[in-house]
XYZ file of C-alpha atoms in Angstrom:
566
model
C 0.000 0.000 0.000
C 1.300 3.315 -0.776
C 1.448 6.482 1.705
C -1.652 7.772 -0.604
C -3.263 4.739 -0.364
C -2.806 4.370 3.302
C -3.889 8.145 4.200
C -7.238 7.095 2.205
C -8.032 4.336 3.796
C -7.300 6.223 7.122
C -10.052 8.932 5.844
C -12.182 6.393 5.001
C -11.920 5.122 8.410
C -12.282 8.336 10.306
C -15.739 8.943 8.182
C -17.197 5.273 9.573
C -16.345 6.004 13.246
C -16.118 9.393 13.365
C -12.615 8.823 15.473
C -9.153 6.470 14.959
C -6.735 5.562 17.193
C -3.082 5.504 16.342
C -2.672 1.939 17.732
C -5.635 0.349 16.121
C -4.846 2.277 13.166
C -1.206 0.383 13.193
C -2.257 -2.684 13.810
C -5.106 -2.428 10.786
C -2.678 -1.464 8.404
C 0.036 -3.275 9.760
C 2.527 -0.346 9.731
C 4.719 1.238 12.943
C 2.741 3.698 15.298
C 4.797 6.216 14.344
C 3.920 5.793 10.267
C 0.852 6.565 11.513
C 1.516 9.530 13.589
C 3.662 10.776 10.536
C -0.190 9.934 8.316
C -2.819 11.913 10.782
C -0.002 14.720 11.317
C 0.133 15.282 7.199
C -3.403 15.038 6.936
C -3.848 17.618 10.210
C -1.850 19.866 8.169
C -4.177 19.584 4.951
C -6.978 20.134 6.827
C -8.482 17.008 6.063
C -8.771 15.496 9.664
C -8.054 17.176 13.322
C -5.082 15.482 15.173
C -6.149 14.831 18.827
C -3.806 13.007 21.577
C -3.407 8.598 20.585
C -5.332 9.618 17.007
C -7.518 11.861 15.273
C -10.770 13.097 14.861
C -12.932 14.028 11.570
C -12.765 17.559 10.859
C -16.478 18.050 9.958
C -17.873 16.572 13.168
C -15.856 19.322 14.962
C -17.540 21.754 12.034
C -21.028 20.971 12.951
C -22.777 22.640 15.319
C -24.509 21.945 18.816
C -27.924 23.246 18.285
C -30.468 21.867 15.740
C -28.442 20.762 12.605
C -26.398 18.368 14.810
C -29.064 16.173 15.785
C -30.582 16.076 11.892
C -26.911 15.985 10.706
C -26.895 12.599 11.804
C -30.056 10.953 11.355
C -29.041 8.432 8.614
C -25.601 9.707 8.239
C -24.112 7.033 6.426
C -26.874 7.361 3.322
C -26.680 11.003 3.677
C -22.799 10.777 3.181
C -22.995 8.867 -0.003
C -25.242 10.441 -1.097
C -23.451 13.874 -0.444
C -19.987 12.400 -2.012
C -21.491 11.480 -5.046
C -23.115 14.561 -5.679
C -19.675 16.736 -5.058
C -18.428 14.471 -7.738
C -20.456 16.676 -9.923
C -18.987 19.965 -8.939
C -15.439 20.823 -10.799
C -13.538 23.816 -10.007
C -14.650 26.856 -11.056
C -18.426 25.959 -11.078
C -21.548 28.115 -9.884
C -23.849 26.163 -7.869
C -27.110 27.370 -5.654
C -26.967 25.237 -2.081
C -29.756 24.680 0.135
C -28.915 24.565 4.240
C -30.113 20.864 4.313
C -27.962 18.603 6.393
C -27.375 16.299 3.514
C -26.006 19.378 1.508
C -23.244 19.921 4.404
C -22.234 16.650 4.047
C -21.825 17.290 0.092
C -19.887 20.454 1.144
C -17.525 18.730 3.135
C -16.652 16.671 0.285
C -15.495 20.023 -1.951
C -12.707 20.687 0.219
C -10.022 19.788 -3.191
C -12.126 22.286 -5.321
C -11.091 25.911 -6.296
C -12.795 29.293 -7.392
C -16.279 27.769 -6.886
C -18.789 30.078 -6.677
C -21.817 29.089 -4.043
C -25.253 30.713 -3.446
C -26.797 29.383 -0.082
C -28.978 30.215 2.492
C -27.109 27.901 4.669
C -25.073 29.000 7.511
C -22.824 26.034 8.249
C -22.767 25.426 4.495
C -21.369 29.149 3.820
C -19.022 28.571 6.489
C -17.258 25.195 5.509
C -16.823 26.634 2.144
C -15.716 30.373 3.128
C -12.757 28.473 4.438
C -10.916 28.030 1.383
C -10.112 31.369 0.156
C -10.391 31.118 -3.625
C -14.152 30.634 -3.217
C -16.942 33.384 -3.312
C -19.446 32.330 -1.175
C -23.091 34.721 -1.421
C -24.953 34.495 2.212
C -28.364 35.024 1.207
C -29.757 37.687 2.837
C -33.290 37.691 5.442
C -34.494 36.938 9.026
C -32.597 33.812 10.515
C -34.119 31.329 11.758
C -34.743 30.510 15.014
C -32.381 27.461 15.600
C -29.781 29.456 13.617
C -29.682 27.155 10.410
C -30.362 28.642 7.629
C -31.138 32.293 6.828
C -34.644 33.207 4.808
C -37.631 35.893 4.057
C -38.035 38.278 1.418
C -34.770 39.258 0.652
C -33.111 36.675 -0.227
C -35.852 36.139 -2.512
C -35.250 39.541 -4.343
C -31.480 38.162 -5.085
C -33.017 34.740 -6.331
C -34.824 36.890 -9.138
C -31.649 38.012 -10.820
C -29.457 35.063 -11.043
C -29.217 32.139 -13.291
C -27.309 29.427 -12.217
C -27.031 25.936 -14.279
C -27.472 23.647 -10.853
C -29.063 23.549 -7.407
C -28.270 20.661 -4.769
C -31.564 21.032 -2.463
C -32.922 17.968 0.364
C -36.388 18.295 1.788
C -37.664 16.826 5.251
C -40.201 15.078 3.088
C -41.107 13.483 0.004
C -43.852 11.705 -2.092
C -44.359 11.066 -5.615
C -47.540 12.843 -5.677
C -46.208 15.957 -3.717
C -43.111 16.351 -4.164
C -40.906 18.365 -2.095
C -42.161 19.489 1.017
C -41.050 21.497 4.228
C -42.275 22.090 7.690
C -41.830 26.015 7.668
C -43.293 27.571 5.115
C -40.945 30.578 4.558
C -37.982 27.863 3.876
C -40.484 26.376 1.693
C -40.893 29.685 -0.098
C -37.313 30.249 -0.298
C -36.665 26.409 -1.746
C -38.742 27.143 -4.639
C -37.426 30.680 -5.812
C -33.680 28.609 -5.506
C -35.214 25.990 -8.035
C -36.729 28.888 -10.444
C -33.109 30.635 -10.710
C -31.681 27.552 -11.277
C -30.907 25.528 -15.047
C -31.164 21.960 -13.421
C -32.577 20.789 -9.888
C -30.581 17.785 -8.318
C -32.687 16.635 -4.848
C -30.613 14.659 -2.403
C -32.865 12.687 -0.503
C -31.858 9.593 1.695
C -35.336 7.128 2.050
C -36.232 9.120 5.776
C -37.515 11.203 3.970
C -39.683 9.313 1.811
C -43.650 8.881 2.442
C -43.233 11.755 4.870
C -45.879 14.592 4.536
C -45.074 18.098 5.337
C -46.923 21.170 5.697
C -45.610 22.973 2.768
C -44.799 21.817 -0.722
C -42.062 23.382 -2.796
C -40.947 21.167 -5.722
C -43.807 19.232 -8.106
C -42.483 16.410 -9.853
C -42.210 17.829 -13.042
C -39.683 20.342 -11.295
C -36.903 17.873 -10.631
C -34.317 17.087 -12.890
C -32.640 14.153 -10.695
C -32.870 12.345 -7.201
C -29.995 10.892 -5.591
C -30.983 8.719 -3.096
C -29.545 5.617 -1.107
C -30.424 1.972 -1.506
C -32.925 1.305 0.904
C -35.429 2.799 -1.759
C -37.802 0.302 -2.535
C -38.215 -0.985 -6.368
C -41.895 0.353 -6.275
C -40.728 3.594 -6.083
C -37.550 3.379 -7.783
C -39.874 2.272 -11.231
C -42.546 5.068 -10.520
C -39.957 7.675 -10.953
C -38.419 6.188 -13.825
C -41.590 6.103 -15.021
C -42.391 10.105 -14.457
C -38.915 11.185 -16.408
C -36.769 11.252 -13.071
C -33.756 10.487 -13.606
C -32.629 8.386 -10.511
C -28.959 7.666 -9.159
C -29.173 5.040 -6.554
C -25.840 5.147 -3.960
C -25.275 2.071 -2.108
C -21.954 1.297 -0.014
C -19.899 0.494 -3.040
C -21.470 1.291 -6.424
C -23.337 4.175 -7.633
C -25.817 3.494 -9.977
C -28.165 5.805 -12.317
C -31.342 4.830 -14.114
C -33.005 6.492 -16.988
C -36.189 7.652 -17.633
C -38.076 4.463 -18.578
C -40.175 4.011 -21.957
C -42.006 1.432 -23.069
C -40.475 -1.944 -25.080
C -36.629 -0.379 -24.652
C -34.318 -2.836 -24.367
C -31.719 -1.882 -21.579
C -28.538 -2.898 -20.807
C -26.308 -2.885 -16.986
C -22.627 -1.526 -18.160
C -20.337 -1.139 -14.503
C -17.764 1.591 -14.871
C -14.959 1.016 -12.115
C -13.248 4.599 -12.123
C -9.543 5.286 -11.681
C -10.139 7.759 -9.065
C -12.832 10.179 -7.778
C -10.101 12.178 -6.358
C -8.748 12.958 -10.180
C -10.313 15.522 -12.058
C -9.431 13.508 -14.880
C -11.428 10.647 -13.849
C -14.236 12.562 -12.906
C -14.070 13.855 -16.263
C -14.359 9.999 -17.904
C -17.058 9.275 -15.113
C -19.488 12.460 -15.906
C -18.645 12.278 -19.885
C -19.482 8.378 -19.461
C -23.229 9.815 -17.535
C -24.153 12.254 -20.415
C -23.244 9.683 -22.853
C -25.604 6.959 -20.891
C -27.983 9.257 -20.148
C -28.233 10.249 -24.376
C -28.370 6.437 -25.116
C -31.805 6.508 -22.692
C -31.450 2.536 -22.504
C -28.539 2.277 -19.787
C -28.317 1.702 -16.245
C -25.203 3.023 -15.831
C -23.515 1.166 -12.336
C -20.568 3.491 -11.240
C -17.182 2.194 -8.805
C -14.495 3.923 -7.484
C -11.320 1.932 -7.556
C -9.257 4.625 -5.119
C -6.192 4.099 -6.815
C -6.038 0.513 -4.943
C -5.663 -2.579 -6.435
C -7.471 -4.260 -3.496
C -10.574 -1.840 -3.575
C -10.290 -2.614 -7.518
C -10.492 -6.928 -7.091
C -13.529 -5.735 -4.339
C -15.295 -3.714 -6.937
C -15.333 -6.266 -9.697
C -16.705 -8.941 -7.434
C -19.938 -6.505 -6.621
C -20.241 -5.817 -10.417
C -19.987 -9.739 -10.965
C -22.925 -10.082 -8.388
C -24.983 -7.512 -9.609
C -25.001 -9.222 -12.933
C -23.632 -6.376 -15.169
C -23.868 -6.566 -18.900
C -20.608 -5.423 -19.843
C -17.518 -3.474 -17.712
C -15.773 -0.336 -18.399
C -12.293 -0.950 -16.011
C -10.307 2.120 -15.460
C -7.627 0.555 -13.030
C -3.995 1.820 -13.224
C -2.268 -1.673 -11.985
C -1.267 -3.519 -14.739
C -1.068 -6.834 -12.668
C -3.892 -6.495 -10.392
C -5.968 -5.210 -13.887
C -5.498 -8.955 -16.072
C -6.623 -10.454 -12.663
C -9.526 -8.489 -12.647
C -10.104 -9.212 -16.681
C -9.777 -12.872 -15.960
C -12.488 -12.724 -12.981
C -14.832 -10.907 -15.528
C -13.803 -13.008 -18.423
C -14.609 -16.107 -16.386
C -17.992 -14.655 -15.183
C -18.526 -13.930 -18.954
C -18.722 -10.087 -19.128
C -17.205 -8.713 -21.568
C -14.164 -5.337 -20.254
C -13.547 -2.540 -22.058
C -10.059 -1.554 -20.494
C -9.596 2.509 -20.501
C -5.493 3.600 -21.262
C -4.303 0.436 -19.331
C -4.277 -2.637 -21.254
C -5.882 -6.012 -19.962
C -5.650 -9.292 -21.074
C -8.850 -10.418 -23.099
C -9.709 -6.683 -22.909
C -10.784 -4.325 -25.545
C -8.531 -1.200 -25.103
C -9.341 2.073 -25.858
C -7.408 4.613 -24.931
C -4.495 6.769 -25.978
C -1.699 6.008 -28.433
C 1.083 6.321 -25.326
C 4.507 6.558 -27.352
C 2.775 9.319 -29.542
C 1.644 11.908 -27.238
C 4.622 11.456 -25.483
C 6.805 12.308 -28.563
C 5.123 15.144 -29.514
C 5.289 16.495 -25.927
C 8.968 15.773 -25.586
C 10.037 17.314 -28.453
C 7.475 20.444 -27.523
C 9.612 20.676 -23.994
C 13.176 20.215 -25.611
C 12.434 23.239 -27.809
C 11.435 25.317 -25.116
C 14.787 24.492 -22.905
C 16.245 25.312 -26.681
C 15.022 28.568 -26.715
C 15.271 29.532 -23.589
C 18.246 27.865 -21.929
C 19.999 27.431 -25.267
C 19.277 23.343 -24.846
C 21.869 23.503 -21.657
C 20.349 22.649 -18.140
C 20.940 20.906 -14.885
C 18.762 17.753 -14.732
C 16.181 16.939 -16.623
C 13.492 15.362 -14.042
C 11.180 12.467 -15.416
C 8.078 12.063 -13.078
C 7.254 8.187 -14.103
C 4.749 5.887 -12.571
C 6.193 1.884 -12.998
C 2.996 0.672 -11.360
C 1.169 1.302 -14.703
C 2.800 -1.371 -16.900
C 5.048 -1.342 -19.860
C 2.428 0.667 -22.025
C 1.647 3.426 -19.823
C 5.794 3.506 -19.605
C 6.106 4.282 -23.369
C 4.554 7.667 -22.712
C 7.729 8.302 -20.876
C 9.541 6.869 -23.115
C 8.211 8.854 -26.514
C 8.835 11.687 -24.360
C 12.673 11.047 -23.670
C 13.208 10.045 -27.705
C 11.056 12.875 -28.582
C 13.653 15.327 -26.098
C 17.143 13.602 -27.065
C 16.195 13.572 -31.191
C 15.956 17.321 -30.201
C 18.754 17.772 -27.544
C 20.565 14.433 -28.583
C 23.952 14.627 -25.975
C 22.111 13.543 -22.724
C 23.719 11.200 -20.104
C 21.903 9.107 -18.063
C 23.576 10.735 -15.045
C 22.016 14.179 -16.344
C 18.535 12.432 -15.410
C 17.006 12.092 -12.424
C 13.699 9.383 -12.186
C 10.925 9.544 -9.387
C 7.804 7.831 -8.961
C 4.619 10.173 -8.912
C 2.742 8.280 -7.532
C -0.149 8.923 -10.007
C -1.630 11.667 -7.706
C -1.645 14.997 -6.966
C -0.164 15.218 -3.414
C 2.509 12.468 -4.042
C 3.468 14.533 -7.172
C 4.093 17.550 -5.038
C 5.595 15.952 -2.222
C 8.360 14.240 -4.058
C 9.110 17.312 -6.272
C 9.347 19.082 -2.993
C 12.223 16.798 -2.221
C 13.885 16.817 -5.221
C 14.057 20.697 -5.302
C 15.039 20.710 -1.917
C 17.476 18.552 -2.496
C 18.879 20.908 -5.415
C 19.205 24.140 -3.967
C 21.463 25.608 -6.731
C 19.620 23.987 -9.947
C 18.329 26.845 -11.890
C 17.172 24.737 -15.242
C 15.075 21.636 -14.418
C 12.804 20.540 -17.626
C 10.357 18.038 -16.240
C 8.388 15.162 -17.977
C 5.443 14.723 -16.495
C 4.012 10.804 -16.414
C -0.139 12.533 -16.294
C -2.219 15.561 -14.993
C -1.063 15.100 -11.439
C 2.335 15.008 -12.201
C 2.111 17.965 -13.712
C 0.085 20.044 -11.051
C 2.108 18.318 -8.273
C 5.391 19.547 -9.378
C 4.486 23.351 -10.406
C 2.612 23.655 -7.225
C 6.001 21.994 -5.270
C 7.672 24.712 -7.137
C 5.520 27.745 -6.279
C 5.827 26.625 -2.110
C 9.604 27.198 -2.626
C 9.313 30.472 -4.478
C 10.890 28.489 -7.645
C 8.827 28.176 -10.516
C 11.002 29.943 -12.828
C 13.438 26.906 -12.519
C 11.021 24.473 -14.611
C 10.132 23.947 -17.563
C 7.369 21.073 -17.916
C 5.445 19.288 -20.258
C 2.258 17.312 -19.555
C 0.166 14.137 -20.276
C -3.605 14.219 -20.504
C -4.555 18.064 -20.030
C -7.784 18.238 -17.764
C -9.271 21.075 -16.822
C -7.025 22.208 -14.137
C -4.163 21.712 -16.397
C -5.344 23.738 -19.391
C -5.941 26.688 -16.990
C -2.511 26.745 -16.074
C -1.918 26.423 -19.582
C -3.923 29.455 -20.381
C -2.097 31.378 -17.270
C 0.407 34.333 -18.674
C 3.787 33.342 -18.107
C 3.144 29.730 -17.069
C 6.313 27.440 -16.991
C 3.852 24.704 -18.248
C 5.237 24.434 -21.836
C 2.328 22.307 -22.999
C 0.537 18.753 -22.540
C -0.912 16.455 -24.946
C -4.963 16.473 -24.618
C -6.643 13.378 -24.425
C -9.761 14.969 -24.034
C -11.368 12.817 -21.274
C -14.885 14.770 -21.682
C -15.311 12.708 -24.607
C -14.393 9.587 -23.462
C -17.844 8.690 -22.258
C -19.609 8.893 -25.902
C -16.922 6.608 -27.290
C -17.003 4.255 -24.608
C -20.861 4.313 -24.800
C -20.634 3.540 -28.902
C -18.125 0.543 -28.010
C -19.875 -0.782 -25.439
C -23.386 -0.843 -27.316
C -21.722 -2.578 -30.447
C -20.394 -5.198 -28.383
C -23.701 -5.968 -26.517
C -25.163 -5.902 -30.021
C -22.823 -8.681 -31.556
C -21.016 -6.009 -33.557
C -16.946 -6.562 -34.234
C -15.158 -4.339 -33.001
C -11.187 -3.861 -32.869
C -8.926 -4.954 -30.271
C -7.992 -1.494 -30.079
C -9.213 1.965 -30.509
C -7.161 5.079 -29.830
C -8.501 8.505 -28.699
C -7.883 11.318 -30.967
C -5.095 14.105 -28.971
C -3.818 17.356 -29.548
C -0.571 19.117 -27.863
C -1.700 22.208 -26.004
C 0.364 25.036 -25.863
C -0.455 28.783 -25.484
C -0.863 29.326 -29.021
C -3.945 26.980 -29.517
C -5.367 26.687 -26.764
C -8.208 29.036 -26.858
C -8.711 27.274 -30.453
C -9.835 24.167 -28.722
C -10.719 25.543 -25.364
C -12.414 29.179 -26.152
C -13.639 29.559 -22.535
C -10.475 27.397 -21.219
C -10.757 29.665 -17.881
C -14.063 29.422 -16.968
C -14.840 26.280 -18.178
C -17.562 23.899 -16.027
């Protein structure tokens, strides 16, 4: 297990029980107490957990507060907490979103913590606080009389401010629901307030665990017909679960381990089960492949789409394939970075007789689709050996290659079209004038190692950097910018999410480039596959994505709204 790995499962931990102790912590994951001490110190210091004396304690039960929303904050917590994460898996940086002052809302604010610049109307108190905490947010207080248990603010101004904005999305919970009611509240100015949110806003998403179902309140403030979505946990029954369908809900169903979402139903459609076991959740890149994987399901209106996370870990990976072999999936969509652990999985599916669609990792019996590694790594390589060229007149100190070995010998041609692309255009390069880490395939390993390494090399002034993906890539220019030394890069990139391109776009950025694989259309290609499989169509072994290099100059060609993008 790696550090990453471990600190998740730690987090993980802490959001079951609330509380960990260092020794039982030790002996779980069979590592010294003071590993662990080392873990709940680094994640004190990101905020993402409170240190306390022999462990730790979870940062949002510290956050929540002793008066009303306590109690309701845990009624059903667990449901309310899936619920929650899989709905901040639909909020990117950067996005405008309208927030209600439910308790299942905090829970999906606590889980935007690793989002930036997001923009948040809410009439929520605790909500506003949470994310007022990170800095690069705006966060609009709605405006009226607060209420009496100190919740949630509401009345006739905030009302007036509701009339002039138009936001694409609103995350709003009710204390009751029924199909021929809708949404309903106790108080009726809340009530009032819910339903001017869901007028200002483009789409409504209601997060409702099944409490709240079959409960009658005094004041209804969402019809049907006004509801884009419901979220809700497993415990809904299949009566209900078909009656939406049937009233053009579309319903996402979050149990402990999968996630999956239903289309509206229509008549004589046949409908397939495709499982999608994601990379990460934590990875804006895999979030992109997961939400361009929903639109494209949700377009085909004849998939139940049944959506994993594989946390990075091979183990969680074997555990996810089993529940998508016992839910009797019609076809899987792996996106699982071990090589090794991946054919096992292939071979469990292959035996089970599912037929895998493996996403840029290869697996045996698999069809692959994903990107042509060597070539974007060329291209990028040559892109950053141009740029030392120019600017350091091809001379520099060490040139830094963040790999990841874990990924298998295809993944590791991307590194290496990126070294032949460099040395066809800087050709006199030792191997001592190289210096190899492991990235770890995330953001905060990225950063942490580069940390070292610059540490380690006070003097180096010229340090091009190959970059194995987007985390890579972020990791090591935010190492950089800690230590004031930014200027001493020069980097080229892999994939080019979201995050990435707006560092791209950035005057002055060190970021030379990074080949695009464009991950927000991944899902309609996938989709296409997958459907001419289940239909008995051939289809080739392989398939690679189209990519572009991304540079400054064409950026805004491909990307016009590259900064403000949702």
């Amino acid at each position: 297990m790696t550090t990453y790995e471990r600190r998740q499962t730690i987090l993980r931990m802490l959001q079951e029980n609330a509380s960990v102790k260092v020794t039982e912590l030790a002996h779980h994951l069979n590592v010294s107490e003071g590993t662990i001490r080392n873990d709940l110190e680094a994640l004190d210091k990101e905020r993402q957990l409170v240190r306390v004396r022999g462990g730790a304690v979870a940062r949002d039960q510290n956050l929540i507060p002793s008066y009303a929303i306590n109690a309701r904050a845990r009624v059903n917590m667990d449901a309310k907490r899936r619920i929650a994460q899989w709905a901040a898996g639909m909020v990117e940086s950067g996005d405008s979103m309208l927030l209600d002052a439910s308790t299942t809302v905090y829970h999906m604010a606590a889980f935007l913590k690793d989002r930036q610049n997001l923009t948040v109307v809410t009439n929520g108190l605790e909500v506003a606080r949470l994310l007022a905490e990170n800095p690069t947010n705006t966060v609009i207080l709605l405006g009226g009389i607060l209420k009496n248990d100190g919740s949630a603010v509401v009345g006739g101004i905030s009302e007036t401010i509701l009339k002039a904005l138009h936001i694409q999305n609103a995350f709003v919970s009710a204390s009751g629901f029924s199909i021929e009611a809708g949404l309903m509240e106790n108080d009726i100015q809340e009530a009032q307030l819910k339903s001017m949110m869901i007028k200002a806003a483009g789409r409504t998403i209601a997060l409702l665990d099944t409490s709240k179902f079959g409960k009658l309140r005094l004041a209804p403030f969402a019809a049907l017909k006004s509801i884009d979505h419901i979220v809700t946990d497993n415990e809904v029954s299949p009566q209900i679960a078909d009656q939406l369908s049937r009233a053009n809900i579309h319903l996402t169903i979050c149990s402990e381990t999968t996630v999956t979402t239903y289309p509206p139903h229509i008549e004589n459609q046949t409908y397939y089960t495709i499982g999608f076991a994601n990379m990460s959740e934590e990875m804006p890149f895999g979030r992109d492949v997961r939400r361009s994987l929903e639109i494209a399901a949700k377009n085909a209106n004849n998939i139940h789409l049944v959506v994993a996370d594989n946390q990075l870990s091979g183990e969680v990976a074997l555990e996810v394939a089993e529940d998508l072999i016992a839910q009797h999936v019609d076809l899987v969509i792996e996106y699982q970075i071990d090589e090794k652990i991946g054919n096992i999985i292939a071979h469990k599916f292959n035996q089970a007789g599912i037929p895998v669609i493996s996403v840029d990792i290869p697996m045996v019996g698999a069809t692959f689709f994903g990107v042509d590694n060597y070539k974007t790594g060329y291209i990028a390589g040559v892109a950053l050996a141009e740029a030392v060229q120019s600017e350091w007149g091809s001379s520099f100190d060490k040139l830094v290659v963040m790999e990841h070995p874990r990924a298998g010998h295809l993944v590791a041609a991307r590194i290496q079209g990126q070294l032949d692309g460099f040395l066809d255009v800087i050709p006199k390069v030792k191997k001592s004038d190289m210096i190899f880490v492991d990235c770890g395939n995330n953001l905060q390993v990225s950063e942490a190692v580069m940390l070292e390494l610059l540490e380690s090399l006070p003097d180096a002034r010229r340090l091009p950097v190959i970059c194995f993906n987007d985390e890579a890539t972020l990791g090591a220019i935010y190492a950089a910018r800690k230590l004031n030394r930014e200027q001493d890069l020069l980097l080229s990139g892999q994939g080019a999410d979201r995050l990435v391109r707006r560092e791209i776009a950035r005057p002055n950025s060190r970021l030379v480039g990074a080949s695009a694989y464009k991950p927000e259309k991944y899902g309609e290609k996938l989709i296409e596959i997958a459907l001419k499989i289940l239909n008995g169509e051939p289809v080739p072994p392989a398939i690679y994505v189209e990519h572009t290099f991304l540079d400054a100059g064409n950026i805004a060609i491909h990307y016009p709204n590259v900064m403000s993008e949702k």
